[in-house]
Coordinates of C-alpha atoms and ligand atoms in Angstrom, one line a residue:
M1 CA 0.0 -0.2 -0.1
K2 CA 1.3 3.7 -0.7
I3 CA 0.6 6.7 0.7
Y4 CA 0.7 9.9 0.0
F5 CA 1.5 12.5 2.3
A6 CA 0.8 16.5 2.1
G7 CA 1.8 18.8 4.1
S8 CA 3.0 22.7 4.2
I9 CA 6.3 23.7 3.2
R10 CA 7.2 27.3 1.3
G11 CA 3.2 27.8 3.2
G12 CA 5.1 27.5 6.7
R13 CA 6.8 24.7 8.6
Q14 CA 5.9 25.1 11.7
D15 CA 4.2 21.9 11.7
A16 CA 7.4 20.6 10.7
A17 CA 7.3 18.8 14.2
L18 CA 3.9 17.6 13.7
Y19 CA 4.3 16.5 10.0
Y20 CA 7.1 14.2 11.2
E21 CA 5.0 12.3 14.2
I22 CA 2.0 11.4 11.5
V23 CA 4.6 10.2 9.3
Q24 CA 6.2 7.7 11.7
Q25 CA 2.5 6.3 12.1
L26 CA 1.0 6.2 9.0
Q27 CA 4.5 4.5 8.0
N28 CA 3.0 1.5 9.5
Y29 CA 0.2 1.0 6.7
G30 CA 2.5 1.2 4.3
E31 CA 5.5 3.0 2.1
V32 CA 5.2 7.0 2.4
F33 CA 6.0 8.3 -0.1
T34 CA 7.1 11.7 1.3
E35 CA 8.4 11.3 4.3
H36 CA 11.1 13.9 3.8
I37 CA 7.5 16.5 4.4
G38 CA 8.6 15.6 7.8
N39 CA 12.1 16.3 8.1
A40 CA 12.6 19.9 10.1
E41 CA 15.8 20.3 7.9
L42 CA 13.6 21.1 5.1
T43 CA 13.3 24.4 5.1
E44 CA 10.9 27.0 2.9
L45 CA 14.4 26.7 1.0
G46 CA 14.1 23.7 1.1
E47 CA 15.9 20.9 -1.4
D48 CA 17.4 23.1 -4.7
V49 CA 16.4 20.8 -7.6
G50 CA 14.2 23.1 -9.0
D51 CA 10.5 23.1 -9.1
R52 CA 9.5 21.7 -12.3
Y53 CA 11.2 18.9 -11.1
I54 CA 9.8 19.3 -7.7
H55 CA 6.1 19.1 -9.3
D56 CA 6.5 16.2 -12.0
R57 CA 7.6 14.3 -9.2
D58 CA 5.4 14.6 -7.0
L59 CA 2.2 13.9 -8.6
A60 CA 3.8 11.1 -10.5
W61 CA 3.8 10.0 -6.8
L62 CA 0.7 10.8 -6.0
K63 CA -0.6 9.4 -9.2
A64 CA 1.4 6.1 -8.6
A65 CA -0.4 6.5 -5.0
D66 CA -3.2 4.4 -3.3
Y67 CA -4.2 7.2 -0.8
L68 CA -4.1 10.5 -0.3
V69 CA -3.2 11.9 3.7
A70 CA -2.9 15.6 4.5
E71 CA -2.3 18.0 7.1
V72 CA -4.4 20.8 6.6
T73 CA -4.0 23.1 9.9
G74 CA -1.5 25.6 7.9
P75 CA -2.7 26.6 4.9
S76 CA -0.8 25.7 1.7
L77 CA -1.2 26.5 -2.1
G78 CA 0.8 23.0 -2.4
V79 CA -0.9 20.9 -0.4
G80 CA -4.7 22.1 -1.8
Y81 CA -3.4 21.6 -5.5
E82 CA -2.2 18.0 -4.5
I83 CA -5.6 16.8 -2.5
G84 CA -8.2 18.7 -6.3
K85 CA -5.7 16.5 -8.1
A86 CA -6.3 13.4 -5.8
T87 CA -10.0 13.9 -6.1
E88 CA -9.8 14.7 -9.6
W89 CA -8.4 10.9 -9.7
G90 CA -10.8 9.4 -7.5
K91 CA -8.4 8.7 -4.7
P92 CA -9.2 8.9 -1.0
V93 CA -8.3 11.4 0.2
L94 CA -8.3 12.3 4.3
C95 CA -7.4 15.6 5.7
L96 CA -5.9 16.3 9.4
Y97 CA -7.3 19.1 11.2
R98 CA -6.6 21.1 14.4
P99 CA -8.9 23.7 14.7
G100 CA -7.3 25.5 17.5
N101 CA -9.4 27.1 20.5
G102 CA -9.8 30.6 22.0
D103 CA -8.2 33.4 20.2
E104 CA -6.8 30.7 18.3
R105 CA -9.5 29.5 15.9
R106 CA -8.6 28.6 12.7
L107 CA -11.1 28.0 9.9
L108 CA -11.0 25.1 7.2
S109 CA -11.0 26.3 3.1
A110 CA -14.8 25.7 2.8
M111 CA -13.3 23.8 -0.3
I112 CA -11.9 21.1 2.1
S113 CA -14.7 20.5 4.5
G114 CA -17.5 21.4 1.9
C115 CA -15.5 18.4 -0.8
S116 CA -17.9 15.6 -0.6
S117 CA -15.0 13.1 -1.4
V118 CA -12.5 14.4 1.3
T119 CA -12.5 12.6 5.1
V120 CA -12.3 15.4 6.9
Q121 CA -10.7 14.6 10.6
E122 CA -9.7 17.4 13.7
Y123 CA -7.8 16.1 16.6
Q124 CA -5.1 17.7 18.5
N125 CA -2.6 15.5 19.2
P126 CA -1.0 12.9 16.6
G127 CA -1.6 10.3 19.2
E128 CA -5.6 10.7 18.8
L129 CA -5.5 9.3 14.9
T130 CA -4.5 5.8 14.8
R131 CA -8.1 4.8 14.9
T132 CA -8.8 7.0 12.2
F133 CA -5.8 5.8 10.2
E134 CA -7.4 2.5 10.7
Q135 CA -10.4 3.3 9.4
F136 CA -9.1 4.8 6.7
L137 CA -6.2 2.6 5.8
G138 CA -7.3 -0.9 7.1
V139 CA -4.8 -2.8 9.4
P140 CA -1.0 -2.2 10.2
K141 CA 1.4 -3.6 7.9
L142 CA 2.3 -6.0 11.0
M143 CA -1.3 -7.0 11.7
R144 CA -1.8 -7.8 8.1
A145 CA 1.8 -9.9 7.8
A146 CA 0.5 -11.8 11.1
K147 CA -2.9 -12.9 9.4
D148 CA -0.9 -14.0 6.4
Ligands
LIG201 O1 2.5 25.6 -1.4 P1 3.6 24.4 -0.9 O2 5.1 24.3 -0.9 O3 3.2 24.8 0.8 O4 3.6 23.3 -0.9 C1 3.5 21.9 -0.3 C2 3.3 20.4 -1.1 O5 3.6 20.1 -2.2 C3 3.5 19.2 -0.4 O6 2.6 18.4 0.2 C4 3.9 18.3 -1.5 O7 4.0 17.3 -1.5 C5 4.7 19.5 -2.3 N1 5.9 20.2 -2.4 C6 6.3 21.3 -2.3 N2 7.6 21.5 -2.8 C7 8.1 20.8 -2.1 C8 9.9 20.2 -1.9 N3 10.3 20.4 -1.6 N4 9.5 18.4 -1.8 C9 8.7 17.8 -1.9 N5 7.7 18.2 -2.3 C10 7.2 20.1 -2.1 C11 10.2 22.2 -2.6 C12 11.3 22.6 -1.5 C13 11.6 24.1 -2.3 C14 10.8 25.0 -1.2 C15 12.2 24.2 -2.7

């Protein structure tokens, strides 16, 4: 099973540590194409391989993926674009969102929360997501192996 994980890069790297934790969990279910998104050393300036290369490579990965899991709390044009492509290609899309509270209340774009082919899961800590991942991605790899 192949999972494409999407998280903000030029949209801001403040949640990079959280992306790392999510990628760690997703690796229990399958191969994560984009584990570098959780790398704290990847800044907004990032890999210097050229934007056309990044775009074409990432879309090829997304096309080959079985699922898209996106962290959508920090608004990112690239993540929104990837969600649009994945829904157009009929891929299951799970969006993870931390609504915040009080003064920090955040609202998710209606283009994501209003999209009927996207599942939005609100959460506060990645540790809460195990059930969500099991419902969306099925049983973890280790449990699958034990059954066979
Ligand atoms: O608009 P954003 O940069 O926040 O878009 C982030 C999304 O686009 C992520 O989910 C990635 O899949 C994709 N993406 C954007 N830039 C990159 C990248 N290096 N490497 C991999 N995926 C990317 C770019 C570094 C760059 C800042 C030079």
